[in-house]
mmCIF file with all atom_site columns, C-alpha atoms in Angstrom:
data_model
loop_
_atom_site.group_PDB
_atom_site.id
_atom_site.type_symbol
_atom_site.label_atom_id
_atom_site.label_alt_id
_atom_site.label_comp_id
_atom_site.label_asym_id
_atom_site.label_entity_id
_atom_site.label_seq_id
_atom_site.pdbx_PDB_ins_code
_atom_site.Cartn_x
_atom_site.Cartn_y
_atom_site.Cartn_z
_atom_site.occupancy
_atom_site.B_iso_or_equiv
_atom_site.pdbx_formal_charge
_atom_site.auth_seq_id
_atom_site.auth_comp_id
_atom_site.auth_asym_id
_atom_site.auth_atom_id
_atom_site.pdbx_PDB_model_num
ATOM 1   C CA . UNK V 1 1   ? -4.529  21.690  -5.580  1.00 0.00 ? 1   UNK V CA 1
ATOM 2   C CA . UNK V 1 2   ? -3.244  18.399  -3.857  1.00 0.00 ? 2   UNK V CA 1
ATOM 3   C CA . UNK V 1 3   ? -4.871  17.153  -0.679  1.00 0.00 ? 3   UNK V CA 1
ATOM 4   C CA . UNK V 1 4   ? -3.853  14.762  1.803   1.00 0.00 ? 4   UNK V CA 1
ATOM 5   C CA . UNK V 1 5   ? -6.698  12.790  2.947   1.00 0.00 ? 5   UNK V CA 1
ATOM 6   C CA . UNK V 1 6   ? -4.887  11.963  6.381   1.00 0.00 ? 6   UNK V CA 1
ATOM 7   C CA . UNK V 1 7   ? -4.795  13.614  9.368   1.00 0.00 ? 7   UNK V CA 1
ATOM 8   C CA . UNK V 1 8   ? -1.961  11.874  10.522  1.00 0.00 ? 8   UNK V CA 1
ATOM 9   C CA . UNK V 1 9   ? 1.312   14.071  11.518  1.00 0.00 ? 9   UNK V CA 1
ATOM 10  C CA . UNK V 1 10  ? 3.894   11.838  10.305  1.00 0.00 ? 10  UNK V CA 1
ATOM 11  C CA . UNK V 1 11  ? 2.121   11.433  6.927   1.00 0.00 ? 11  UNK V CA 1
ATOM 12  C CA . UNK V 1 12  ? 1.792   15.714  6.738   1.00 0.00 ? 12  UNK V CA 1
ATOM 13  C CA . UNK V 1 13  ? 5.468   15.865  7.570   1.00 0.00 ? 13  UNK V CA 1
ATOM 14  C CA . UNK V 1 14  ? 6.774   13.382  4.848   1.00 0.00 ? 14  UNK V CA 1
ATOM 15  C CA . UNK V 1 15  ? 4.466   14.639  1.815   1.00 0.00 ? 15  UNK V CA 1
ATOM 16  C CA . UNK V 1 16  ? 6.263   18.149  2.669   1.00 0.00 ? 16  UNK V CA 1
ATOM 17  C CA . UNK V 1 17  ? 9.215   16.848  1.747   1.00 0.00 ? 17  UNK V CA 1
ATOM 18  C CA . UNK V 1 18  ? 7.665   16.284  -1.942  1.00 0.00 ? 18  UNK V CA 1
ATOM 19  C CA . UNK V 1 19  ? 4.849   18.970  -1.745  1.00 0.00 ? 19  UNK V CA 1
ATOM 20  C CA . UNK V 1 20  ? 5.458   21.979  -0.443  1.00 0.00 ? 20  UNK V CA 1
ATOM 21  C CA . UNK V 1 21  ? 1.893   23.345  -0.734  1.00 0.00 ? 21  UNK V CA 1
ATOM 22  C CA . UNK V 1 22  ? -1.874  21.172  -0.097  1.00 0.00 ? 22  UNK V CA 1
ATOM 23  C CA . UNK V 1 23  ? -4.484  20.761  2.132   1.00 0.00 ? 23  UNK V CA 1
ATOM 24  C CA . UNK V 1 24  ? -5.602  18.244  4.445   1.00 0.00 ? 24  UNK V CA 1
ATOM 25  C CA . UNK V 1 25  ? -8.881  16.630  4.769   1.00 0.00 ? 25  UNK V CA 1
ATOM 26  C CA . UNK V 1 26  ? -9.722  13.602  7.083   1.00 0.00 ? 26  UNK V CA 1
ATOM 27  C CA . UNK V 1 27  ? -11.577 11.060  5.159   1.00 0.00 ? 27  UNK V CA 1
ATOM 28  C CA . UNK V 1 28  ? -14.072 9.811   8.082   1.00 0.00 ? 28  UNK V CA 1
ATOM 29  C CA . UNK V 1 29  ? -15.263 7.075   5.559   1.00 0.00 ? 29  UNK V CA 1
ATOM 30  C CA . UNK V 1 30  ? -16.261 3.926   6.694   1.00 0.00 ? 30  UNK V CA 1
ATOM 31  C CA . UNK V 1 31  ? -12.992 1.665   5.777   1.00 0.00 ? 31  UNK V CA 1
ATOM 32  C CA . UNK V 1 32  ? -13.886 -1.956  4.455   1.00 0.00 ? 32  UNK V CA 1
ATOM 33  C CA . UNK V 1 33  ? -12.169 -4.866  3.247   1.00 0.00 ? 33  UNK V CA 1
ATOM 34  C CA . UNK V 1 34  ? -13.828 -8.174  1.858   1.00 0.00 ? 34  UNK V CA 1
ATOM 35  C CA . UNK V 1 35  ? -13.053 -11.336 3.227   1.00 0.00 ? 35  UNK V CA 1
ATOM 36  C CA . UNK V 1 36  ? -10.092 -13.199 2.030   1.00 0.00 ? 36  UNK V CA 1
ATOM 37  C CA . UNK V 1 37  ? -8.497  -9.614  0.753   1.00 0.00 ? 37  UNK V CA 1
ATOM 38  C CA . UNK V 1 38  ? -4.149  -10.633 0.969   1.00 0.00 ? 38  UNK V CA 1
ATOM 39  C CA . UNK V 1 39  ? -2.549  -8.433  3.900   1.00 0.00 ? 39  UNK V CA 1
ATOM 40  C CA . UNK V 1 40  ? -0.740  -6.643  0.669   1.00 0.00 ? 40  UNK V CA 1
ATOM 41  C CA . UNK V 1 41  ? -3.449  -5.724  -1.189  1.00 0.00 ? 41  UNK V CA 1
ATOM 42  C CA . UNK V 1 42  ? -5.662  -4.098  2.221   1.00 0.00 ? 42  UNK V CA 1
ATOM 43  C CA . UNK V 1 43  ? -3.547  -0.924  2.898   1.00 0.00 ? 43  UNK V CA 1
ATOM 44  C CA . UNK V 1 44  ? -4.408  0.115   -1.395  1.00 0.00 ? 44  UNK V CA 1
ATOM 45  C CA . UNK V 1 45  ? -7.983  -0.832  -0.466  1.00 0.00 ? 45  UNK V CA 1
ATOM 46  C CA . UNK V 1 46  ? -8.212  1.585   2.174   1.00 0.00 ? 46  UNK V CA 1
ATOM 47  C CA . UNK V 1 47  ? -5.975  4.251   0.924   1.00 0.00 ? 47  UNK V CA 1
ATOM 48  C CA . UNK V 1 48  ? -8.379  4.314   -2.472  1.00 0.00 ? 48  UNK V CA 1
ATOM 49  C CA . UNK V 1 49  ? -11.494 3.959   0.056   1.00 0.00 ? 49  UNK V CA 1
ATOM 50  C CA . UNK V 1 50  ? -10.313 7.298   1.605   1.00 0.00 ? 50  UNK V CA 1
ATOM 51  C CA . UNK V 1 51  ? -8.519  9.173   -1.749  1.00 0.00 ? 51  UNK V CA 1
ATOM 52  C CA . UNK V 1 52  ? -12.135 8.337   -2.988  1.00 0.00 ? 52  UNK V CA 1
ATOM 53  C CA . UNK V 1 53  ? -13.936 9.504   -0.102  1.00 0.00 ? 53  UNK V CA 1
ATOM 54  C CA . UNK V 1 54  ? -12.400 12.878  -0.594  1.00 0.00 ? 54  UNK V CA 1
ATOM 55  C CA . UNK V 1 55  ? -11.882 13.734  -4.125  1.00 0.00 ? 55  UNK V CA 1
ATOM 56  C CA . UNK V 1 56  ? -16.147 13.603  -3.866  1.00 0.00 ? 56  UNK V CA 1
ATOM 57  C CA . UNK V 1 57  ? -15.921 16.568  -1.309  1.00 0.00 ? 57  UNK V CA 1
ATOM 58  C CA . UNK V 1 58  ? -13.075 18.169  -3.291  1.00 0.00 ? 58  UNK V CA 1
ATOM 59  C CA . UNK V 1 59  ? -13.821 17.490  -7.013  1.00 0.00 ? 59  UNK V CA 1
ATOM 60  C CA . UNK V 1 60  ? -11.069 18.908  -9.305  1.00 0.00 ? 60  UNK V CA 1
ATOM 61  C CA . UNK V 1 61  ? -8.250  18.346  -6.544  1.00 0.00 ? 61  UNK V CA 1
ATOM 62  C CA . UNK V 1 62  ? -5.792  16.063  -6.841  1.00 0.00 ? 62  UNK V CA 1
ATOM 63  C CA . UNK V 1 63  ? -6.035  13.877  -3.774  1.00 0.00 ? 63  UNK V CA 1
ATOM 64  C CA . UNK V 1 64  ? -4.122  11.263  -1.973  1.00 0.00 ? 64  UNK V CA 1
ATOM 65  C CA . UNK V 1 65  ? -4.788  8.278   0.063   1.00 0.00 ? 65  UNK V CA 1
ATOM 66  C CA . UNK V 1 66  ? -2.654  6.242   2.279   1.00 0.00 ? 66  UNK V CA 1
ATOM 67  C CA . UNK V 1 67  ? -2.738  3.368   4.593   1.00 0.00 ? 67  UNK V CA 1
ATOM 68  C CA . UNK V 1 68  ? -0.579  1.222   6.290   1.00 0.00 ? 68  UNK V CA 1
ATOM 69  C CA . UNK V 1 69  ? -0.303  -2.217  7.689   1.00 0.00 ? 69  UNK V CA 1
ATOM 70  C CA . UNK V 1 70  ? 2.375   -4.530  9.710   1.00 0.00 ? 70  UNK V CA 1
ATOM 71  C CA . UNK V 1 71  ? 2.437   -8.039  8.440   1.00 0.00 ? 71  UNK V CA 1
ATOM 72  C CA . UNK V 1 72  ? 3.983   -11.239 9.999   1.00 0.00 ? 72  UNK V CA 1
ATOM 73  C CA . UNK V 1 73  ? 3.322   -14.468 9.024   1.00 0.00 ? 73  UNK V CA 1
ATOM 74  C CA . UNK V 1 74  ? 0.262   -13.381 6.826   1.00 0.00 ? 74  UNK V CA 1
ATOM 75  C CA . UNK V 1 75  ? -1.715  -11.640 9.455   1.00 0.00 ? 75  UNK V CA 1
ATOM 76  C CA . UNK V 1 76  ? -2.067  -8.325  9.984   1.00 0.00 ? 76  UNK V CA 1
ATOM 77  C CA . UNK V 1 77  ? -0.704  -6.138  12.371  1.00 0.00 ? 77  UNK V CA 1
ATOM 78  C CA . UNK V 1 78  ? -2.939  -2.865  13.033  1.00 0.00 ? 78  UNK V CA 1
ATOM 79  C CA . UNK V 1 79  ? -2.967  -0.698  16.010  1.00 0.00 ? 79  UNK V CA 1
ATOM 80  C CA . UNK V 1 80  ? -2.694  -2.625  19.375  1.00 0.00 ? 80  UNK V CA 1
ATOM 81  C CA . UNK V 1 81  ? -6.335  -1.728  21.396  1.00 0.00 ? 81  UNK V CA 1
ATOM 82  C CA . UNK V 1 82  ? -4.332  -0.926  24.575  1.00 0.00 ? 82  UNK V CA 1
ATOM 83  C CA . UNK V 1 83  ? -1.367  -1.799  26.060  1.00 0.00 ? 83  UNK V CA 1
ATOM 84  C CA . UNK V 1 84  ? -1.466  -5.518  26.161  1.00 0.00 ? 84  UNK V CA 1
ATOM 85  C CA . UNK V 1 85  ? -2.225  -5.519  22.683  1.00 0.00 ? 85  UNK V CA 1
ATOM 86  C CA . UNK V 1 86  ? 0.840   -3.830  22.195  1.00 0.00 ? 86  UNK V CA 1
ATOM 87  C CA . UNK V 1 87  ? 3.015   -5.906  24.025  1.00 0.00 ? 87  UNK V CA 1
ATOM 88  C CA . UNK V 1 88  ? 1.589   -9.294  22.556  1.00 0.00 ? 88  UNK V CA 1
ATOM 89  C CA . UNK V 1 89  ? 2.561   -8.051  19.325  1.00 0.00 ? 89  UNK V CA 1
ATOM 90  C CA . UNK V 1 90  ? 5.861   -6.826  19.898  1.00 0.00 ? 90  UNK V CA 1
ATOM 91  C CA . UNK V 1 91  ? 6.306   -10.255 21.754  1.00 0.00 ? 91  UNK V CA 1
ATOM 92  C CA . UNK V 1 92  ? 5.264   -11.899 18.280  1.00 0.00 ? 92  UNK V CA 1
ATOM 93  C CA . UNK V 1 93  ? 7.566   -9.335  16.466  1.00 0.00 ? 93  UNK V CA 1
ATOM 94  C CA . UNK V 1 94  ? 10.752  -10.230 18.501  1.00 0.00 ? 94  UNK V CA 1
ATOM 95  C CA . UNK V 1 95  ? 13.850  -11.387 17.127  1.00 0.00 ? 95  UNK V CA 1
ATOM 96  C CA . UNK V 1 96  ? 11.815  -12.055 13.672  1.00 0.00 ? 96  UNK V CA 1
ATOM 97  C CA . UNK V 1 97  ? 10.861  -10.788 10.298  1.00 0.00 ? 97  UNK V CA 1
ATOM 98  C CA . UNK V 1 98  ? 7.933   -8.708  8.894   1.00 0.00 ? 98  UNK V CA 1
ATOM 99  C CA . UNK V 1 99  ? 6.824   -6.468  6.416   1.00 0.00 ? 99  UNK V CA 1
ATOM 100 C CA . UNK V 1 100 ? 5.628   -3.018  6.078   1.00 0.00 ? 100 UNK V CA 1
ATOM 101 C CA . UNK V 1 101 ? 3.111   -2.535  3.314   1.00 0.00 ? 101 UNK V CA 1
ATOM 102 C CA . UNK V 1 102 ? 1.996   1.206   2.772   1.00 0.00 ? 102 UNK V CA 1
ATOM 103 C CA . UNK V 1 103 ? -0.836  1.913   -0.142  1.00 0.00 ? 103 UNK V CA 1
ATOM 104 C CA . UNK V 1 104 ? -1.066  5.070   -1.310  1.00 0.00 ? 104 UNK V CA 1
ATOM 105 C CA . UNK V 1 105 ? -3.825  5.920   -3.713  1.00 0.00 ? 105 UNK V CA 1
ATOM 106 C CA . UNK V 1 106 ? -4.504  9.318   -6.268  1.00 0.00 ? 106 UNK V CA 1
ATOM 107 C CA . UNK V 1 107 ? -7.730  10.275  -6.946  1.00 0.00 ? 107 UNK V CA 1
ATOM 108 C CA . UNK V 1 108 ? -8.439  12.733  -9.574  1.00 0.00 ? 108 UNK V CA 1
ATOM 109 C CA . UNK V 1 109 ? -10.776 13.625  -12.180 1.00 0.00 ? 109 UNK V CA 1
ATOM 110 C CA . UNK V 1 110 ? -13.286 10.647  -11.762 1.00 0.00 ? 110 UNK V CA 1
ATOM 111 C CA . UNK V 1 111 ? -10.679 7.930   -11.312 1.00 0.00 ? 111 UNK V CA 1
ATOM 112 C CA . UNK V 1 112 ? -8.114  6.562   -9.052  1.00 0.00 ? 112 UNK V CA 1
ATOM 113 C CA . UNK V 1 113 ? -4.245  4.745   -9.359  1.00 0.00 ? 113 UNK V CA 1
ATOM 114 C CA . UNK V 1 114 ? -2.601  3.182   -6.700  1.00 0.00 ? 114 UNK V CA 1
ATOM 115 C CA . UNK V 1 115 ? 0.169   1.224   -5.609  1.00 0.00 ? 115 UNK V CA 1
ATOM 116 C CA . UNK V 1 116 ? 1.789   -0.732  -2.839  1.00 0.00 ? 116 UNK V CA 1
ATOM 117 C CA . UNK V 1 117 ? 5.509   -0.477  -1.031  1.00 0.00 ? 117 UNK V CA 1
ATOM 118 C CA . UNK V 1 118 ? 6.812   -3.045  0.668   1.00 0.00 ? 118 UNK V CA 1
ATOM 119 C CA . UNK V 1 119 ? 9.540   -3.009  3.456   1.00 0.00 ? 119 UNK V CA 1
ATOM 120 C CA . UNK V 1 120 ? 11.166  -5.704  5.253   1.00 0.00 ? 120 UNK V CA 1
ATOM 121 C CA . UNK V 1 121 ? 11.524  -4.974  8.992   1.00 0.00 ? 121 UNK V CA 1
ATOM 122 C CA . UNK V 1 122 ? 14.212  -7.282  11.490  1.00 0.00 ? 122 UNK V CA 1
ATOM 123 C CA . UNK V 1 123 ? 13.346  -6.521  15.245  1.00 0.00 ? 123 UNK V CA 1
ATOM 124 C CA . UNK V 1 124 ? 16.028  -7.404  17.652  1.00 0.00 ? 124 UNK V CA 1
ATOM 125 C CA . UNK V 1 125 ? 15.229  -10.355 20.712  1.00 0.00 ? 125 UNK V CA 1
ATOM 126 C CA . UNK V 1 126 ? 13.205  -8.091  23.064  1.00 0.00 ? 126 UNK V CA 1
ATOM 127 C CA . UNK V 1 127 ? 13.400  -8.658  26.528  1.00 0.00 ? 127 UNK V CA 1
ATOM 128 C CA . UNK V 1 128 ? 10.152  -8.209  28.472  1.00 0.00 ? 128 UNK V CA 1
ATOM 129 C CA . UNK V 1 129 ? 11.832  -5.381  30.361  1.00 0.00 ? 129 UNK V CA 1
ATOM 130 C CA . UNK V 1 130 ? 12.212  -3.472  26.487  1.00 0.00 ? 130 UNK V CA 1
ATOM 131 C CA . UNK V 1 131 ? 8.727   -4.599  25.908  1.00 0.00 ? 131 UNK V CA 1
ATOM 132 C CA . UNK V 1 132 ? 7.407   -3.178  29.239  1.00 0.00 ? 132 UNK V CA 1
ATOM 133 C CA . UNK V 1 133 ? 9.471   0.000   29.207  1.00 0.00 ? 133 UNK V CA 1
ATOM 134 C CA . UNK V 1 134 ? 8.595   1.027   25.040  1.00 0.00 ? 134 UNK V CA 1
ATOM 135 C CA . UNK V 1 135 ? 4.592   0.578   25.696  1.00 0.00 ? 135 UNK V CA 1
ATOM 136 C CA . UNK V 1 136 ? 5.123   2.628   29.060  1.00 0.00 ? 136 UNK V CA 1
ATOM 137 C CA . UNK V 1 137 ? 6.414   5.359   26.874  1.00 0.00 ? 137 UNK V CA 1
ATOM 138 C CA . UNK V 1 138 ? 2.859   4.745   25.452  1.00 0.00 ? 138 UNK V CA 1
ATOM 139 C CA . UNK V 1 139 ? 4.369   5.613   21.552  1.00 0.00 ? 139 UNK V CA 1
ATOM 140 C CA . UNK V 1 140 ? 3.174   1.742   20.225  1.00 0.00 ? 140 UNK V CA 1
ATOM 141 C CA . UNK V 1 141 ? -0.920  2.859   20.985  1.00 0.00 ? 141 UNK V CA 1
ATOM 142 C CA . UNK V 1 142 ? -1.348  4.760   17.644  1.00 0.00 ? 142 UNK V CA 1
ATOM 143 C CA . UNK V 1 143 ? 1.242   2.940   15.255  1.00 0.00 ? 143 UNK V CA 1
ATOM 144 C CA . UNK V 1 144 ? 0.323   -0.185  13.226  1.00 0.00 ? 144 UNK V CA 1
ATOM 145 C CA . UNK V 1 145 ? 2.500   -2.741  14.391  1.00 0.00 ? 145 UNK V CA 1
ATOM 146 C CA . UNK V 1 146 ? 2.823   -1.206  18.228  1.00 0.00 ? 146 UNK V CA 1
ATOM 147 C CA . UNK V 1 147 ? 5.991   0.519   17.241  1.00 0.00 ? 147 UNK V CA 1
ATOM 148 C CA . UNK V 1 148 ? 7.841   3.441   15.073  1.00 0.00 ? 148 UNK V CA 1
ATOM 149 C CA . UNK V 1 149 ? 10.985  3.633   14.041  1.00 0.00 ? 149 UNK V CA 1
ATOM 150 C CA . UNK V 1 150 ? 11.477  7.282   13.731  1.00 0.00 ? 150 UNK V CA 1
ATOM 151 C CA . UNK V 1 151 ? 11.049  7.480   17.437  1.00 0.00 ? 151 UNK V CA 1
ATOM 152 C CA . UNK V 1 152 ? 11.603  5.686   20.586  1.00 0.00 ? 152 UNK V CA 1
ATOM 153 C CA . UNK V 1 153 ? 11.189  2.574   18.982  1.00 0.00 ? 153 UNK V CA 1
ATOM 154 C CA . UNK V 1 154 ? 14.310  2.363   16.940  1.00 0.00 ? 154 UNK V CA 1
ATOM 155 C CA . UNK V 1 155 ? 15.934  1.024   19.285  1.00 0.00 ? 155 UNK V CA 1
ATOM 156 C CA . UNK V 1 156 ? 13.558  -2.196  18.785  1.00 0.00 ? 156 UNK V CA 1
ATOM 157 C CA . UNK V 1 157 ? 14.674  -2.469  15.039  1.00 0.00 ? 157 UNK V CA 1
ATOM 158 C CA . UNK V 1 158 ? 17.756  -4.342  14.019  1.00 0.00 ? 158 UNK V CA 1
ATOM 159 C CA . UNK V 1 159 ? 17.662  -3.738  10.182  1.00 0.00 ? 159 UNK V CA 1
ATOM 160 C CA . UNK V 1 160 ? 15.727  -2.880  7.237   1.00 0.00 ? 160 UNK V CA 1
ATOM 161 C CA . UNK V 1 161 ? 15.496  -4.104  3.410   1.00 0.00 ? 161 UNK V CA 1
ATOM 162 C CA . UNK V 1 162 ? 13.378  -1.126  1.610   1.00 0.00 ? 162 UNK V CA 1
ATOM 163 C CA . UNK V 1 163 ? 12.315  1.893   2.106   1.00 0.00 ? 163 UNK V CA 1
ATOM 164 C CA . UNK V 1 164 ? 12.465  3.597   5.592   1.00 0.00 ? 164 UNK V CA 1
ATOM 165 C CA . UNK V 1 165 ? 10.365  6.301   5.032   1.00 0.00 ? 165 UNK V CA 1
ATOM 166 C CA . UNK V 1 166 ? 7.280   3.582   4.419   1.00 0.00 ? 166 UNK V CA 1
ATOM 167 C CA . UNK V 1 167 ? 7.938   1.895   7.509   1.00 0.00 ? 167 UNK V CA 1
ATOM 168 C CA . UNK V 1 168 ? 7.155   5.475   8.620   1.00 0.00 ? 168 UNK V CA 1
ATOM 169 C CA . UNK V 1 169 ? 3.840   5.390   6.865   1.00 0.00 ? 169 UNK V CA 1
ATOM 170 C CA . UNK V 1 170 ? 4.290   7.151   3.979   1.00 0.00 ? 170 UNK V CA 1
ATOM 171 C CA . UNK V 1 171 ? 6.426   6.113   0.730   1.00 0.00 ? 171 UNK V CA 1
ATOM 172 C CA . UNK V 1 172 ? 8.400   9.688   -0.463  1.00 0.00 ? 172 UNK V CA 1
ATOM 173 C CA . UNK V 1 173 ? 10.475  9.000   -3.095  1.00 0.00 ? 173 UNK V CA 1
ATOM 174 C CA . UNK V 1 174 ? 8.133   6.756   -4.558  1.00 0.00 ? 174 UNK V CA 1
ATOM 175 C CA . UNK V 1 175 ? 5.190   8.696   -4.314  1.00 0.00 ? 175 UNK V CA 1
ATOM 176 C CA . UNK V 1 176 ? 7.291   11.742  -6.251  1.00 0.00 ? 176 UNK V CA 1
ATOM 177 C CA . UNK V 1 177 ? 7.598   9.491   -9.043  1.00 0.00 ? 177 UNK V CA 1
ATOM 178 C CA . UNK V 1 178 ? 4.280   8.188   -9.233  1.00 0.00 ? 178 UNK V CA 1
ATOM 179 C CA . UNK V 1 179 ? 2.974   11.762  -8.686  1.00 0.00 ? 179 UNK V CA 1
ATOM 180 C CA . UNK V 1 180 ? 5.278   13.144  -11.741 1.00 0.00 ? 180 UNK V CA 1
ATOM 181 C CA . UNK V 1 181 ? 7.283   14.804  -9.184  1.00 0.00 ? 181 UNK V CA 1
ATOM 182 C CA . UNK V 1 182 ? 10.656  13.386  -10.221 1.00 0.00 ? 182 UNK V CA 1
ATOM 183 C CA . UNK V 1 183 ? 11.579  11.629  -13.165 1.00 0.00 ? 183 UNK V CA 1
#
């Protein structure tokens, strides 16, 4: 049996495009990242942390982790704190550049694989108005990065170089493939 180790709804809703049957099981472990980790490398770290974290309560399951960070200029991105959080970061994401790293991690029998995706997101010049109106809508308080494409904050997001389903938070195709799913 395959279980999700997320409770997230966006991640359930994705992995049903590849999965049509599995179970879901909240990790609750205590996530941790040494010092010095690159941004890259910490969504795999936490993805295996909670893959790991589950496959102990569900031995013989095939489970799967995943994690996912905004990066810009090296630093990392996570889930504003409130809403002037949100809108400092969306400040810092105006008009430039980042990335979207998602790890996603497979625990099973005893061991764990894992790998990284990596999208480039551009973000239109935002006006403070934009800024003020998207965190009113109050979508940026549980999204790494303040915002989500697949919803209200599209409109934020002038292009893309990847895969649009990790800026989501979950990497389809390429989790198919690394599951066996498609060859």
């Amino acid at each position: 049996m395959y279980v999700l180790a997320s409770g997230s709804p966006r991640r359930r809703e994705l992995l049903s495009l590849i999965l049509p049957e599995y179970d879901c099981v909240v990790s609750g472990c205590e996530e941790f990242v040494p010092e010095g980790t690159p941004a890259e490398r910490v969504p795999v770290l936490l993805a295996e942390q909670k893959a790991l974290a589950v496959a102990a309560l569900r031995p013989g399951d095939t489970v799967i982790g995943s994690d996912t960070v905004v990066v810009l200029d090296g630093e990392i991105f996570g889930k504003p704190k409130d809403a002037a959080d949100a809108r400092a970061m969306l400040r810092r994401l105006s008009g430039r550049k980042h990335f979207v790293y998602t790890g996603v991690a497979v625990a099973e029998n005893g061991s764990v694989r894992s790998f990284v995706q990596k999208t480039e997101v551009e973000f239109y010049e935002l006006s403070d108005e934009t800024i003020e109106n998207y965190v009113a809508t109050l979508e940026p308080m549980d999204k790494a990065g303040a915002y989500g494409i697949q919803g209200k904050g599209s409109v934020l997001v002038k292009g893309i170089v990847g895969d649009y389903f990790n800026v989501m938070g979950f990497p389809v195709a390429e989790t198919a493939r690394f599951l066996g799913l498609v060859k």
